[in-house]
Tab-separated table of C-alpha atoms in Angstrom:
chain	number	residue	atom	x	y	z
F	1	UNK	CA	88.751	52.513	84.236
F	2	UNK	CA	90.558	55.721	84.233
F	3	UNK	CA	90.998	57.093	87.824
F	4	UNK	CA	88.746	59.841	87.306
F	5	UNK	CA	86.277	58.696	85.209
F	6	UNK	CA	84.217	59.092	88.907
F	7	UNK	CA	84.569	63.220	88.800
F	8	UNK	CA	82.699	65.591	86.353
F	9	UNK	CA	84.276	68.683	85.435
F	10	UNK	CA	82.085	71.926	84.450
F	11	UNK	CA	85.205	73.899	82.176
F	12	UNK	CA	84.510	77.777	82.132
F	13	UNK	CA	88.327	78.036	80.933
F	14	UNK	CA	89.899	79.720	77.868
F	15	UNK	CA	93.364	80.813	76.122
F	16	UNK	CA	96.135	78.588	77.781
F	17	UNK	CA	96.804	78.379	81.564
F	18	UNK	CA	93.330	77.262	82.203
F	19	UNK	CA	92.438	75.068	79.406
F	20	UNK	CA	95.566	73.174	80.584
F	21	UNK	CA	94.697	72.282	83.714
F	22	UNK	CA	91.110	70.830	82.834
F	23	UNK	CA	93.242	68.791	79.646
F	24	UNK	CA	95.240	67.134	82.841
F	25	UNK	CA	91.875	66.764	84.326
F	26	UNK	CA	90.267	65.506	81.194
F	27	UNK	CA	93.312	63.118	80.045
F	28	UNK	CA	92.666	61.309	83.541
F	29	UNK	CA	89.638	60.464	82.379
F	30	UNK	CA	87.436	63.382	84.032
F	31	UNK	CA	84.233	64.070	82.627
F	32	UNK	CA	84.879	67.388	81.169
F	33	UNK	CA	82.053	69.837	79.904
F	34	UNK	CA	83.194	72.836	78.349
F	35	UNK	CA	80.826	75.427	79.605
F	36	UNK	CA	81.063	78.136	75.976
F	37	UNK	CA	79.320	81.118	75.096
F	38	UNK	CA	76.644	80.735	71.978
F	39	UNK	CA	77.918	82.158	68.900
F	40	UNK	CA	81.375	81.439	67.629
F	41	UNK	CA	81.893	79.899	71.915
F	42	UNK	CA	85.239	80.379	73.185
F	43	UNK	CA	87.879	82.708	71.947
F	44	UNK	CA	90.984	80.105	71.440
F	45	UNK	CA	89.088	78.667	68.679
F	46	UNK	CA	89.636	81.204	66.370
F	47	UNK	CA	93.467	81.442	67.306
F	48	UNK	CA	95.278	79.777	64.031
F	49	UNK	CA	92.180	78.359	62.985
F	50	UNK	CA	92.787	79.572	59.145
F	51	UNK	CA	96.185	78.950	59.151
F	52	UNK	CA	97.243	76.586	56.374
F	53	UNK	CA	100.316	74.959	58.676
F	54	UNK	CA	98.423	74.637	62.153
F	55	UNK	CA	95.132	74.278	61.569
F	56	UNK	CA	93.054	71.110	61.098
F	57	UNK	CA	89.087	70.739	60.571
F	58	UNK	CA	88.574	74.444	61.145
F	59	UNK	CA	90.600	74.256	64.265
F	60	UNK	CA	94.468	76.051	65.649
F	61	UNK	CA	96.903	74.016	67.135
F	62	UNK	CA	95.842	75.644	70.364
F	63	UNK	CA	92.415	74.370	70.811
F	64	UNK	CA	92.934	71.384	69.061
F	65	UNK	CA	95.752	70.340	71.646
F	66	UNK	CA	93.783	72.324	75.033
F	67	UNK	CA	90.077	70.432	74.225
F	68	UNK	CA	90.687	67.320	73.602
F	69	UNK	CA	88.528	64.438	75.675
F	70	UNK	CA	86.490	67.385	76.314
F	71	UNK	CA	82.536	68.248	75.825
F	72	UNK	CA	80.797	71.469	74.579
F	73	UNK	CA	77.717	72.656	75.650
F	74	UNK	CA	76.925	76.640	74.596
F	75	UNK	CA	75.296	78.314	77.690
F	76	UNK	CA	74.762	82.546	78.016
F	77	UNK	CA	75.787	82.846	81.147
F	78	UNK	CA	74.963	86.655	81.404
F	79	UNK	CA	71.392	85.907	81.030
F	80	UNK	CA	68.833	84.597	84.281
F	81	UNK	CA	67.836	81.684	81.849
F	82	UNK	CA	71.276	80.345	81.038
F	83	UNK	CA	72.371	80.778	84.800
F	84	UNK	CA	69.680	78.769	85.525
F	85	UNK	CA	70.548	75.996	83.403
F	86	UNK	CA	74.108	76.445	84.714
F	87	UNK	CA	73.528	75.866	88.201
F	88	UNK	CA	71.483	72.633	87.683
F	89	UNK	CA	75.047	71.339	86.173
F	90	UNK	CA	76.260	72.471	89.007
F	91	UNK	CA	73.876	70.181	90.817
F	92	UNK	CA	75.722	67.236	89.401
F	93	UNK	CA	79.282	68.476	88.966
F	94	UNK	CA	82.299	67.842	91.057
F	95	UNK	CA	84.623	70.910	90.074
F	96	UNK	CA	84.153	74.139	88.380
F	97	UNK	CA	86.981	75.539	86.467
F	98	UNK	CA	87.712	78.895	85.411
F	99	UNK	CA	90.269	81.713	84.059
F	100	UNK	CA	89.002	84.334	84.121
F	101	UNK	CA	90.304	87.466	85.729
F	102	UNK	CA	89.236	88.421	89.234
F	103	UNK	CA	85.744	89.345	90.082
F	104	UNK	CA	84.244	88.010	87.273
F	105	UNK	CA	82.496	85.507	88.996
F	106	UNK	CA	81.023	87.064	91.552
F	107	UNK	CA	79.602	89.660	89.062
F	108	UNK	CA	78.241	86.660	86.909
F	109	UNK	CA	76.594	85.285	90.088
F	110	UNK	CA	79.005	82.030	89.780
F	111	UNK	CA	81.567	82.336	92.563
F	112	UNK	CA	82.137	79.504	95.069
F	113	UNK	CA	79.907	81.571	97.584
F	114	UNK	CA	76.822	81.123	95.285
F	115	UNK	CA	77.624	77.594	93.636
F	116	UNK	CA	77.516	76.187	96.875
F	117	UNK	CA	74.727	77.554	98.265
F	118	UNK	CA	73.160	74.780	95.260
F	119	UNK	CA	76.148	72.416	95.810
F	120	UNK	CA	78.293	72.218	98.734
F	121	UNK	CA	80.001	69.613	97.743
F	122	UNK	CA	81.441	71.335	94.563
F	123	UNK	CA	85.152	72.227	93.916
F	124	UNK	CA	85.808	75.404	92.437
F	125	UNK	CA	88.824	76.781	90.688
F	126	UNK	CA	89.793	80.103	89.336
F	127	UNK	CA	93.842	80.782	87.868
F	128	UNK	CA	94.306	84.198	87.501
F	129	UNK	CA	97.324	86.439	86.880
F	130	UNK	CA	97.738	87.688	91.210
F	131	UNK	CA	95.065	85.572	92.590
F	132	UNK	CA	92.095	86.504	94.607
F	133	UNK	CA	93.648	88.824	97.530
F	134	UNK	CA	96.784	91.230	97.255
F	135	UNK	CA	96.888	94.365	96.192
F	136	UNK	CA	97.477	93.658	92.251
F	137	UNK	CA	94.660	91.148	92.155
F	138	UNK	CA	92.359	93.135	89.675
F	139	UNK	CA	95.947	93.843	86.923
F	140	UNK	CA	95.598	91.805	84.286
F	141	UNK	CA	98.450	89.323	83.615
F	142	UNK	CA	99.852	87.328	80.738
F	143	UNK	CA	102.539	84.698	80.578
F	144	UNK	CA	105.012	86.793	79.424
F	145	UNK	CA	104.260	89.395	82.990
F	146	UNK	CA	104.431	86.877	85.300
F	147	UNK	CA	107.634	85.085	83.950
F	148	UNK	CA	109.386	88.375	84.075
F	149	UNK	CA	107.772	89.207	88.232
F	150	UNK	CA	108.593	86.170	89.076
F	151	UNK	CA	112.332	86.578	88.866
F	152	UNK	CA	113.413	83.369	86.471
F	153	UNK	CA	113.371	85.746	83.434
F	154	UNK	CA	116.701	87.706	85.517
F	155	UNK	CA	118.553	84.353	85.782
F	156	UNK	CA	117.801	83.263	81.613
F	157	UNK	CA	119.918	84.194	79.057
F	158	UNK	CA	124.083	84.582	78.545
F	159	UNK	CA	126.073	87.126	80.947
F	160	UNK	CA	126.621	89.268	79.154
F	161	UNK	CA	122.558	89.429	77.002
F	162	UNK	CA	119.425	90.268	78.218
F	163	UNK	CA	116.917	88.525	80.087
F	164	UNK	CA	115.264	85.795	78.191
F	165	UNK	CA	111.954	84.523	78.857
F	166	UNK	CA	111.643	80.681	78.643
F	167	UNK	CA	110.369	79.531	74.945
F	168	UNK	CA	107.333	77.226	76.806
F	169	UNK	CA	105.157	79.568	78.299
F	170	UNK	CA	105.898	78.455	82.149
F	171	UNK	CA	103.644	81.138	83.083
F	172	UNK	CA	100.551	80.092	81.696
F	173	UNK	CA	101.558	76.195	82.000
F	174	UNK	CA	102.878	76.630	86.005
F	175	UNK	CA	99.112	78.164	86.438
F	176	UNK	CA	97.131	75.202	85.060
F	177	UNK	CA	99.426	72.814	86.682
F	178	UNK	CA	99.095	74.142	90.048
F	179	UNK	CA	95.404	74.422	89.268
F	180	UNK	CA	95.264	70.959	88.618
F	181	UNK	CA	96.980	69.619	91.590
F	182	UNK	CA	95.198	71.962	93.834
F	183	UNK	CA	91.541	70.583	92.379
F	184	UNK	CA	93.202	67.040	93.088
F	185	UNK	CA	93.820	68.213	96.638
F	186	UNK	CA	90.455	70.043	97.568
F	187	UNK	CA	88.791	66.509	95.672
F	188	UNK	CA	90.727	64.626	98.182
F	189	UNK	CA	89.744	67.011	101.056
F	190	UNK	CA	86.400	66.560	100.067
F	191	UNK	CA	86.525	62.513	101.072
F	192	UNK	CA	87.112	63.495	104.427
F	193	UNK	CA	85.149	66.626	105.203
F	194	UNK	CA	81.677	65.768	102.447
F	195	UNK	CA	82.471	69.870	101.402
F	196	UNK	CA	83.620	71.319	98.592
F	197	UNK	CA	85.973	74.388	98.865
F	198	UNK	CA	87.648	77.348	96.249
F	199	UNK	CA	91.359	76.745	94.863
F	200	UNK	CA	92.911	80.162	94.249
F	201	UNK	CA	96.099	79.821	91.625
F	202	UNK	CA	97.929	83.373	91.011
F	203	UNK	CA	100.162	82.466	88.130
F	204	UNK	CA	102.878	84.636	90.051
F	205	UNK	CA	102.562	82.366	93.298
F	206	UNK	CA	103.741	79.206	90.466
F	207	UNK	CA	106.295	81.079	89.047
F	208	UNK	CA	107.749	81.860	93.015
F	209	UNK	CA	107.206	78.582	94.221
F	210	UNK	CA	109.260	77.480	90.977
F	211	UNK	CA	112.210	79.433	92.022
F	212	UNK	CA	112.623	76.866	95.161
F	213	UNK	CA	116.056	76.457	96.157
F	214	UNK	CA	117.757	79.019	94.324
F	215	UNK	CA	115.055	81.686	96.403
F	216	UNK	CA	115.849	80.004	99.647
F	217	UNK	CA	119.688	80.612	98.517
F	218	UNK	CA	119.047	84.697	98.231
F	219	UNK	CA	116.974	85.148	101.489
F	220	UNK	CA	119.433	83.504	103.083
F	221	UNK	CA	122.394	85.162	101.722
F	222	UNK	CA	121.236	88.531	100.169
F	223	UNK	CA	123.234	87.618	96.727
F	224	UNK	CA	120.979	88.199	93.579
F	225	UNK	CA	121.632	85.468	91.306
F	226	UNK	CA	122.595	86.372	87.815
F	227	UNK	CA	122.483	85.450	84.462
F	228	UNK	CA	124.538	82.427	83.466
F	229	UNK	CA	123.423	80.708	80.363
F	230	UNK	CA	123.754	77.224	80.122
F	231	UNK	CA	126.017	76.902	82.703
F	232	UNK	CA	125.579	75.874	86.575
F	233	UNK	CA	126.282	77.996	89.914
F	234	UNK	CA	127.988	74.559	91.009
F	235	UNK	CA	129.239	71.528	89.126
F	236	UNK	CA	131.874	71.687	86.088
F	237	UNK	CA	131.388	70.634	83.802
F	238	UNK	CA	127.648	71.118	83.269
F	239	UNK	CA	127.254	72.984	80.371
F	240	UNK	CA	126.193	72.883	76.740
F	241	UNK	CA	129.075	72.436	74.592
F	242	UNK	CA	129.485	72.270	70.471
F	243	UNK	CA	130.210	69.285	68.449
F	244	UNK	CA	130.959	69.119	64.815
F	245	UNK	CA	127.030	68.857	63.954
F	246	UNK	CA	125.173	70.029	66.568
F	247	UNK	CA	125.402	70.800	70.520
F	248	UNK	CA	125.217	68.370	73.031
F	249	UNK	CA	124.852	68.964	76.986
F	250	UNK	CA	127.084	67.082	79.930
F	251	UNK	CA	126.265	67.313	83.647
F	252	UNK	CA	128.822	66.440	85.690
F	253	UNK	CA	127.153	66.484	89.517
F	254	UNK	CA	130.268	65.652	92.069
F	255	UNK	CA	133.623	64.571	91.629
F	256	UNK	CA	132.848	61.199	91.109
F	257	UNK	CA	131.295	61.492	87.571
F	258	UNK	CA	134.419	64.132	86.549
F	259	UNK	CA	136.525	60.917	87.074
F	260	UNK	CA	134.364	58.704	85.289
F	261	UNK	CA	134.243	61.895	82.377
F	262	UNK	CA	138.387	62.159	82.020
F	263	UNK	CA	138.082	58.524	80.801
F	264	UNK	CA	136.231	59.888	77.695
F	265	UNK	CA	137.796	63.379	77.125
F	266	UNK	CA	141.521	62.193	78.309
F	267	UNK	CA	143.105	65.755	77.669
F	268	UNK	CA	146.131	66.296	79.739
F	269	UNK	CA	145.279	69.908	80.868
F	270	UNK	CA	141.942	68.600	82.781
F	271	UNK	CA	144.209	66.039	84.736
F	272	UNK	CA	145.045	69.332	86.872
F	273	UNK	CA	144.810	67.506	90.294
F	274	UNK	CA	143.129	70.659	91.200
F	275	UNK	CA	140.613	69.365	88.902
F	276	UNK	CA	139.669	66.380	91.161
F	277	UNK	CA	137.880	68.538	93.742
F	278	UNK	CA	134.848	70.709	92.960
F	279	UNK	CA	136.428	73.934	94.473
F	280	UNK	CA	139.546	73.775	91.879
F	281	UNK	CA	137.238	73.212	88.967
F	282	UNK	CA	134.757	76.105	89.544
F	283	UNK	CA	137.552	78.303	89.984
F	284	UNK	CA	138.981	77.291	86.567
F	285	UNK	CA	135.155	76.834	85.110
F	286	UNK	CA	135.739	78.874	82.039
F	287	UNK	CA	138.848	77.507	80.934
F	288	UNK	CA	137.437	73.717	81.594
F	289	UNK	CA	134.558	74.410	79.664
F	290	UNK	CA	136.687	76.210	76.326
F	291	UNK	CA	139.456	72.751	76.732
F	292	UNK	CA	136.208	70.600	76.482
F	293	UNK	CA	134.599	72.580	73.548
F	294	UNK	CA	137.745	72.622	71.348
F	295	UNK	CA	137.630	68.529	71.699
F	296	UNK	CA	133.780	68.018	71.339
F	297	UNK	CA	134.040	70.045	67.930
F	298	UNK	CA	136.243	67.517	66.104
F	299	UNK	CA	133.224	64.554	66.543
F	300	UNK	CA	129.952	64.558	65.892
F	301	UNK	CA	127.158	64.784	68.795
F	302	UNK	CA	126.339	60.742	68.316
F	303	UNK	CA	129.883	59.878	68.433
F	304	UNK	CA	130.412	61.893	71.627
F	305	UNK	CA	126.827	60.656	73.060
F	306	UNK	CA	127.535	57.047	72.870
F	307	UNK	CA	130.985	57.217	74.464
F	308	UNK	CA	129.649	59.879	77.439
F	309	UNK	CA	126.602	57.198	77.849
F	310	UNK	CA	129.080	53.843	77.688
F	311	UNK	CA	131.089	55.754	80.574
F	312	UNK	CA	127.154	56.712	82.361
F	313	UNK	CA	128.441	60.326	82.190
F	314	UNK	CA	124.648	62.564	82.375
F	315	UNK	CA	124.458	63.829	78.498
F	316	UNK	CA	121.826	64.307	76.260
F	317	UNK	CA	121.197	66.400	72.278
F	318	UNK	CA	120.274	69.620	72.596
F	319	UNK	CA	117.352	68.406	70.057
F	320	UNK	CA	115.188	70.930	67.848
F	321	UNK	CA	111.212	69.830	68.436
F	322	UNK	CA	111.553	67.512	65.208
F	323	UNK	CA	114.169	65.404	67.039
F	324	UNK	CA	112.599	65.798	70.336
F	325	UNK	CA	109.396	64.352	69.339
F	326	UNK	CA	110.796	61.079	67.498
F	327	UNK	CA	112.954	60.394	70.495
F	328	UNK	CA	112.844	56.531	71.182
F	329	UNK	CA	112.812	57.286	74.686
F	330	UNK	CA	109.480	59.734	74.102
F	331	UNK	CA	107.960	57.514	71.986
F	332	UNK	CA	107.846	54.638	73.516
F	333	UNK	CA	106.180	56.923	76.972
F	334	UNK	CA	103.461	57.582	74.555
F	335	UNK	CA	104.292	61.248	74.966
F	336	UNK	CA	103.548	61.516	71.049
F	337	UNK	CA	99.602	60.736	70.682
F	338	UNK	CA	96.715	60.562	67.676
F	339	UNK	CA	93.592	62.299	68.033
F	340	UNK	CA	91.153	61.375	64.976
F	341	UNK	CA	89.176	64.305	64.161
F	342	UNK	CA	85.740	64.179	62.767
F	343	UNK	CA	86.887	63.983	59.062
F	344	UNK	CA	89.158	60.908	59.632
F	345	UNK	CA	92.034	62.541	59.724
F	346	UNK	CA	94.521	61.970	62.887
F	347	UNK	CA	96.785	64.864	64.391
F	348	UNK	CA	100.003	63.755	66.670
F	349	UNK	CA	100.277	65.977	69.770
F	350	UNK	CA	101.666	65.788	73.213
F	351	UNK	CA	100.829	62.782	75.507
F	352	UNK	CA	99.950	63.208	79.695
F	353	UNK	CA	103.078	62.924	81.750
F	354	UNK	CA	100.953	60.954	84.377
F	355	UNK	CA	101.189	57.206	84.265
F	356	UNK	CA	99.309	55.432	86.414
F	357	UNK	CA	99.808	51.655	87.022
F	358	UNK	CA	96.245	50.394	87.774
F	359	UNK	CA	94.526	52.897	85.307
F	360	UNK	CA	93.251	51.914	81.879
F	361	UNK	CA	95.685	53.584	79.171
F	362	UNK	CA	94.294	56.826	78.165
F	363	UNK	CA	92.129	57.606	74.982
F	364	UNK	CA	92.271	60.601	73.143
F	365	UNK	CA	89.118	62.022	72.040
F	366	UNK	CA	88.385	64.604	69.385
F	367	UNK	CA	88.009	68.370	70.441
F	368	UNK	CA	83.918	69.146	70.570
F	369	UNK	CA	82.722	71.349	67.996
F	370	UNK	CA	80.804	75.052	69.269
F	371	UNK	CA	77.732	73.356	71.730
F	372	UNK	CA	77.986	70.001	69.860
F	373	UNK	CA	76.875	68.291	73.506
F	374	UNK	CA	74.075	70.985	74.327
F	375	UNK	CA	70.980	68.563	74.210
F	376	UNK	CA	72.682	65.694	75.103
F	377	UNK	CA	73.945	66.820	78.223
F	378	UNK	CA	71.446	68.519	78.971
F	379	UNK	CA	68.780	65.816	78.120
F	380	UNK	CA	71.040	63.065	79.713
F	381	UNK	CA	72.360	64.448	83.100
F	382	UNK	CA	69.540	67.060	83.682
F	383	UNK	CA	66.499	65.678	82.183
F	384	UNK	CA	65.247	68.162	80.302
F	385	UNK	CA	62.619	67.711	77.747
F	386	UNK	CA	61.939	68.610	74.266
F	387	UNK	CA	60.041	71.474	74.953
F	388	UNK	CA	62.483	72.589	77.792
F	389	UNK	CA	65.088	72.878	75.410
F	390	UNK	CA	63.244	74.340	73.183
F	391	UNK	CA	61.826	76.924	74.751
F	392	UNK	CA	65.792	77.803	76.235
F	393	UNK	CA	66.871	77.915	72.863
F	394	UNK	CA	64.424	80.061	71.853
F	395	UNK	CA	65.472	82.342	74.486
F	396	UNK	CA	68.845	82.105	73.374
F	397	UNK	CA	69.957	80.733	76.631
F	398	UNK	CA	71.552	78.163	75.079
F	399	UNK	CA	72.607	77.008	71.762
């Protein structure tokens, strides 16, 4: 048994940061029901879904990766009817997820103040760009804002370049994360106390609390960190450096690993005895890390891997995502998956990160088509009728 297999999850998410967190949720083995509008239901769907690269079944990359292990039941949630039939999930939910932006649950009549007047034991999430409170909680945000608030854009990049914003969009990902562990937390709560309670996630709060020491470092001193590229504030050398096929990245933390590291790059001008103590080598960082490029391009990256590994030196390919994903070391984490889709077919995508010892190994559903769970769900965990859902679907409450 997965070890939330005990916990249903009503999913109001869409786009990225959202959907994210109630994949964690649903890859744990959460029942998830993706709460969509009727028509073409949510908007992700249609992102890539033509494309002839990354699309599969009539679905993108996006959805197909975000919905996995997930239901889909179409419910108008602007309309008395479809409310109705929301809030008798609600009934027999756990958690209630959602991105959308601030206020938008209160003005739909679905905020934790009104789900548990029929519920009190239910969980309820919202991720937005600022969070509930502050005084830029109604700005919209995307990935790409909160990355560059929250200060790590001004530390990525070279010197003497721009700011870079990370290629995996920490903004959006930090948000369902946090989102995730803080539904964990008010679940956990919820043992104690028999309540529910609201988790408020401002993707700007994760991107802060993701600055961590380096933060603590500036209130502290008053120095603004810059730009460094690959480099460290610290240790030398810790760096990425060229080979003759590729680049390849050493951390030397302390001055016990530079020992163990002379024994593979034996070049007289690093034997400085200067060299032996952190202090002498940051002051001479640039000129370390030049001596050790010039070597590293006459081999290739596996020649200098195995020798850095034989000596336990911290190394490791700067890989492309095709590398990357055949890894040994990721494969055999089950980080690469299948999901089967309707038609047969299988798609590899990312694994979950969590292993658990005394939970069954996870499965990996397909991603529900547009209300393909309606009448079951409905049927099954509400018991409505024939004519009940008849009559909704007539009203176009639900579809």
């Amino acid at each position: 048994m997965q070890a939330l297999s005990h916990i249903t999850v009503l999913d109001l998410t869409h786009m990225l940061s959202g959907p994210y967190g109630t994949m964690l949720l649903a890859d744990l083995g959460a029942r998830t029901i993706k709460v969509e509008p009727p028509g073409a239901g949510e908007g992700t769907r249609r992102l890539l879904a033509e494309s002839e690269d990354y699309a599969r079944d009539g679905m993108g990359a996006y959805f197909l990766t975000l919905n996995r292990n997930k239901e889909s039941v179409c419910i108008d949630l602007k309309s008395d009817a479809g409310r109705a039939v929301f809030l008798d999930l609600v009934r027999h939910a756990d958690v209630v997820f959602d991105n959308f932006s601030a206020g938008v649950t209160e003005r739909l009549g679905i905020d934790h103040a009104a789900l548990s007047q029929v519920n009190p034991r239910i969980v309820t999430c919202s991720v937005t760009g600022f969070g509930q409170t502050g005084p830029d909680r109604q700005q919209p945000a995307f990935d790409q804002v909160v990355q560059a608030m929250g200060g790590g854009m001004s530390i990525t990049g070279m010197a003497d370049g721009p700011p870079v914003r990370s290629g995996i969009p920490i903004g959006d990902l930090g948000g369902g994360v946090f989102g995730a562990i803080g539904v964990l937390a008010a679940l956990a709560e919820r043992e104690r106390s028999g309540v529910g309670q609201h988790v408020d996630i401002s993707m700007l709060d994760a991107q802060i609390s993701l600055l961590n020491y380096m933060a603590t470092m500036h209130l502290m001193s008053g120095i603004v960190p810059e730009r460094i590229g690959n480099s460290h504030f610290v240790h030398v050398p810790y760096n990425t450096y060229p080979t003759r096929d590729g680049h390849i990245i050493i951390a030397c933390i302390g001055d016990a690993f530079f020992e163990r590291f002379l024994s593979v790059i034996d070049h007289p001008q690093l034997r400085r005895p200067e060299y032996l103590r952190q202090p002498g080598r940051y002051a001479d960082k640039d000129r370390i890390d030049a001596i050790i490029g010039d070597v590293l391009r006459g081999e290739s990256s596996a020649y200098w891997l195995d020798r850095l590994r034989q000596a336990r030196i911290p190394c490791g390919p700067v890989n492309d995502f095709a590398h990357a994903l055949r890894e040994p070391q990721v494969l055999g984490r089950d980080m690469v998956v299948e999901v089967e889709l309707k038609t047969g077919e299988t798609v590899r995508m990312p694994g979950n990160p969590v292993k658990l010892s005394r939970a069954a190994a996870p499965a990996y559903s397909c991603p529900p088509a547009v209300g393909e769970h309606t009448e079951a769900v409905l049927r099954d965990l509400l018991g409505y009728d024939a004519d009940r859902l008849e009559q909704l679907r007539a009203a176009g409450a639900v579809a």
